[in-house]
C-alpha cells in the first residue's frame, strides 16, 4: 500500500486507536487528576498551617495574618503548578507515541491495519498532542472540583478556580517593557520551544523500544548541562529574547528545523518497524 492519505481509512484508524487505548487514556486521566489534587491539598494545608501559626503569634508580634492574601497565594500556586505541569506533560508524553506497540501482539494489531504508515503515524501523533491535552484539561477540571469539595469540607474559602487561573497565566508573563509585537514573538518562540522538545521525545519514543521517557529525559538533562558549560546563555537559546538581533534570526529556523527533522525521522523509523525486535533501538 502506498503512503497516500485517505480520510476514510484515517477515520477507521482513529476509531480503532480510541478503542484500543481507552484504558491507557483513563489511566493517564486518573494519575494526572490525583497528582494535581495532591498539590492542591498540600497548598491548602500549608495555608491553614501558616494562618494558624501567625494567629498564635499575633499576641507577641501584633501582626494578624492576611487570610485573603494566603487564599490568593494558594490559588496562584495551584494555577502555576497546573500551567507549568501542562507544558512538561505535553513534552514528556511525546515519548509514549507508540506505547500501544510494546508487545508482539500489539505490534501485529497495529501493523496489519488496512491503512498506510502515514495515516497510522498521524493518528498516534494526534493522540500524544490533541487527545493528551484534552485529557490534561479534563484532569485539571476534575481536580478543581475535588479541591472545591475539600475546601467546603474543611471550611476553607474556595476562592476562584484553578482552571481559570491556569489560563490566565500566559497573560501575566513578564517580558519587560517590550512592545506588543515583541511579546507575541516571545510567546510564539516559547510555544515553539515546547513543540520542538515534544518532537524530540516523539522521535525518542519511536527509536527506543523500552524506557523511552526515562532515557530521553536523562539524555536531555545531560545535553543541557554540557551545553550550559560552553555558553552562559546555553539554557536561554531557545527562549525569547527582549531584543531582536542575530539570536532572534537564528532561533526560529533552528526550532523549526529540529521539529521537522524529528517528526520526519520518527515517521521513517515507524515505517521500518518490525514485529520481532529484541533490541533497545527500532532500526
XYZ file of C-alpha atoms in Angstrom:
283
model
C 0.000 0.000 0.000
C 1.470 3.381 -0.964
C 1.800 6.222 1.501
C -1.058 8.396 0.258
C -3.546 9.793 2.761
C -7.189 8.708 2.651
C -9.688 10.265 5.044
C -11.953 7.214 5.242
C -9.069 4.926 6.168
C -7.773 7.564 8.563
C -11.121 7.765 10.392
C -11.147 3.979 10.751
C -7.633 4.060 12.229
C -8.680 6.791 14.672
C -11.701 4.748 15.792
C -9.525 1.678 16.305
C -6.914 3.697 18.208
C -9.517 5.209 20.546
C -10.989 1.801 21.322
C -7.621 0.080 21.740
C -6.170 2.788 24.001
C -9.232 3.605 26.085
C -7.747 2.018 29.221
C -4.396 3.808 28.814
C -6.159 7.138 28.326
C -8.188 6.642 31.513
C -5.049 5.727 33.463
C -3.423 8.980 32.347
C -6.535 10.905 33.375
C -6.748 9.481 36.900
C -2.997 9.713 37.544
C -2.959 13.362 36.441
C -6.056 14.177 38.488
C -4.550 12.528 41.594
C -1.232 14.395 41.231
C -2.967 17.748 40.723
C -5.411 17.251 43.583
C -2.496 16.265 45.836
C -0.727 19.540 45.001
C -3.945 21.491 45.678
C -4.422 19.723 49.024
C -0.792 20.351 50.015
C -1.186 24.052 49.267
C -4.433 24.298 51.261
C -2.942 22.502 54.274
C 0.137 24.724 54.128
C -2.046 27.855 54.009
C -4.062 26.685 57.024
C -0.863 25.916 58.927
C 0.569 29.351 58.115
C -2.605 31.161 59.177
C -2.792 29.174 62.424
C 0.834 29.880 63.327
C 0.539 33.573 62.532
C -2.656 33.809 64.579
C -0.924 32.229 67.594
C 1.998 34.629 67.230
C -0.248 37.676 66.858
C -0.204 38.229 70.618
C 3.577 38.718 70.534
C 4.003 40.465 67.179
C 0.701 42.381 66.957
C 0.574 41.182 63.371
C -2.587 39.435 62.265
C -2.388 37.078 59.274
C -3.793 38.333 55.988
C -6.128 35.422 55.255
C -7.220 36.760 51.867
C -3.590 37.023 50.798
C -2.975 33.419 51.839
C -6.066 32.249 49.958
C -4.983 34.070 46.794
C -1.417 32.794 47.135
C -2.786 29.271 47.355
C -4.808 29.788 44.175
C -1.785 31.292 42.393
C 0.381 28.340 43.405
C -2.135 25.777 42.150
C -2.645 27.693 38.906
C 1.099 27.961 38.341
C 1.662 24.260 39.015
C -1.029 23.215 36.536
C 0.248 25.711 33.917
C 3.887 24.584 34.105
C 2.789 20.985 34.552
C 0.911 21.059 31.261
C 3.968 22.025 29.238
C 6.133 19.420 30.968
C 3.464 16.782 30.441
C 2.966 17.827 26.805
C 6.694 17.337 26.168
C 7.259 14.065 28.024
C 4.077 12.346 26.812
C 5.518 12.531 23.303
C 7.710 9.543 24.190
C 4.519 7.472 24.611
C 3.673 7.899 20.928
C 3.960 4.153 20.274
C 3.088 2.974 23.750
C 0.460 0.829 22.011
C 3.191 -1.311 20.371
C 5.004 -2.672 23.407
C 4.266 -6.354 22.810
C 4.475 -8.545 19.744
C 0.693 -8.946 19.629
C 0.172 -5.177 19.863
C 2.628 -4.583 17.020
C 0.821 -7.099 14.832
C -2.525 -5.447 15.628
C -1.209 -2.037 14.546
C 0.850 -3.068 11.534
C -1.848 -5.250 9.924
C -4.434 -2.463 9.915
C -5.587 -1.659 6.344
C -4.040 1.821 6.346
C -0.811 3.489 5.311
C 2.076 4.181 7.674
C 1.358 7.897 7.298
C -2.229 7.521 8.484
C -1.164 5.427 11.472
C 1.660 7.818 12.362
C -0.564 10.902 12.215
C -3.120 9.133 14.410
C -0.528 8.449 17.091
C 0.879 11.981 16.951
C -2.641 13.346 17.413
C -3.060 11.047 20.429
C 0.017 12.437 22.223
C -0.818 16.044 21.318
C -4.548 16.723 20.988
C -6.004 13.797 22.957
C -3.494 14.051 25.815
C -4.013 17.826 26.003
C -7.764 17.252 26.368
C -7.102 14.566 28.983
C -4.904 17.002 30.916
C -7.581 19.714 30.767
C -10.232 17.243 31.940
C -7.969 16.193 34.823
C -7.438 19.855 35.792
C -11.182 20.477 35.867
C -11.864 17.274 37.809
C -9.159 18.069 40.380
C -10.593 21.591 40.627
C -13.988 20.138 41.559
C -12.332 17.899 44.170
C -10.479 20.947 45.513
C -13.788 22.789 45.852
C -15.315 19.851 47.743
C -12.279 19.631 50.044
C -12.474 23.350 50.790
C -16.126 23.003 51.768
C -15.411 20.007 53.996
C -12.610 21.717 55.957
C -14.248 25.163 55.867
C -11.534 26.726 53.696
C -12.737 29.500 51.344
C -12.685 28.171 47.776
C -11.704 31.445 46.150
C -11.539 31.350 42.371
C -10.935 28.438 40.030
C -7.620 26.732 39.356
C -8.737 26.019 35.791
C -9.405 29.699 35.101
C -6.190 30.704 36.886
C -4.191 28.358 34.678
C -5.485 30.045 31.512
C -4.705 33.477 32.964
C -1.019 32.636 33.472
C 0.255 33.352 29.917
C -1.078 36.921 30.007
C 0.873 37.578 33.223
C 4.283 36.525 31.926
C 6.751 39.374 32.282
C 8.736 40.343 29.178
C 9.875 43.725 30.463
C 8.869 46.835 28.557
C 8.651 45.019 25.232
C 6.221 46.092 22.550
C 3.143 44.040 21.704
C 4.905 42.574 18.654
C 7.873 41.542 20.801
C 5.630 39.953 23.421
C 3.871 37.952 20.691
C 7.269 36.886 19.368
C 8.360 35.804 22.850
C 5.189 33.782 23.425
C 5.473 32.195 19.971
C 9.103 31.142 20.485
C 8.257 29.758 23.923
C 5.437 27.700 22.422
C 7.668 26.570 19.559
C 10.350 25.549 22.059
C 7.838 23.262 23.729
C 6.732 21.801 20.374
C 10.375 21.266 19.414
C 11.114 19.420 22.657
C 7.996 17.300 22.228
C 9.087 16.355 18.710
C 12.407 15.169 20.174
C 10.501 12.988 22.658
C 8.325 11.657 19.817
C 11.486 10.713 17.922
C 12.914 9.026 21.016
C 9.626 7.227 21.629
C 9.867 5.840 18.100
C 13.566 4.965 18.128
C 13.669 3.362 21.583
C 11.738 0.196 22.334
C 11.673 0.494 26.146
C 12.001 3.083 28.961
C 11.595 5.825 26.355
C 10.628 8.751 28.577
C 13.216 7.953 31.254
C 16.148 7.522 28.871
C 15.166 10.563 26.821
C 14.861 12.766 29.912
C 18.258 11.608 31.150
C 19.881 12.375 27.792
C 18.185 15.793 27.542
C 19.382 16.754 31.045
C 22.960 15.706 30.260
C 22.946 17.602 26.938
C 21.604 20.763 28.595
C 24.182 20.578 31.374
C 27.038 20.093 28.907
C 25.710 22.849 26.669
C 25.449 25.238 29.607
C 29.153 24.717 30.347
C 30.100 26.105 26.934
C 27.697 29.027 26.869
C 26.360 31.246 29.615
C 23.231 31.643 27.516
C 23.009 27.957 26.736
C 19.749 27.435 28.581
C 18.187 30.534 27.029
C 18.984 29.996 23.379
C 15.548 28.603 22.554
C 13.816 31.026 24.886
C 12.639 34.533 23.940
C 14.972 37.491 23.959
C 13.973 41.089 24.655
C 15.999 42.365 21.706
C 15.567 41.187 18.130
C 19.033 40.519 16.763
C 21.104 37.654 15.458
C 19.659 35.343 18.098
C 16.106 36.188 17.007
C 17.017 35.456 13.401
C 18.567 32.091 14.254
C 16.201 30.727 16.880
C 13.130 30.220 14.678
C 14.905 28.327 11.845
C 16.676 26.123 14.401
C 13.433 25.356 16.237
C 11.533 24.642 13.026
C 14.416 22.586 11.623
C 14.719 20.391 14.713
C 10.931 19.923 14.865
C 10.541 18.966 11.199
C 13.575 16.670 11.265
C 12.411 14.901 14.452
C 8.922 14.192 13.097
C 10.302 13.141 9.697
C 12.860 10.801 11.265
C 10.227 9.376 13.626
C 7.925 8.672 10.669
C 10.715 6.966 8.726
C 11.624 4.834 11.734
C 7.994 3.840 12.280
C 7.690 2.890 8.601
C 10.523 0.401 9.037
C 9.383 -1.147 12.323
C 9.411 -4.946 12.527
C 7.148 -7.189 14.601
C 10.077 -9.083 16.138
C 12.721 -6.824 17.645
C 14.658 -7.707 20.793
C 16.911 -4.647 20.603
C 16.595 -1.390 22.517
C 16.506 0.572 19.265
C 13.927 0.231 16.482
C 16.216 0.382 13.475
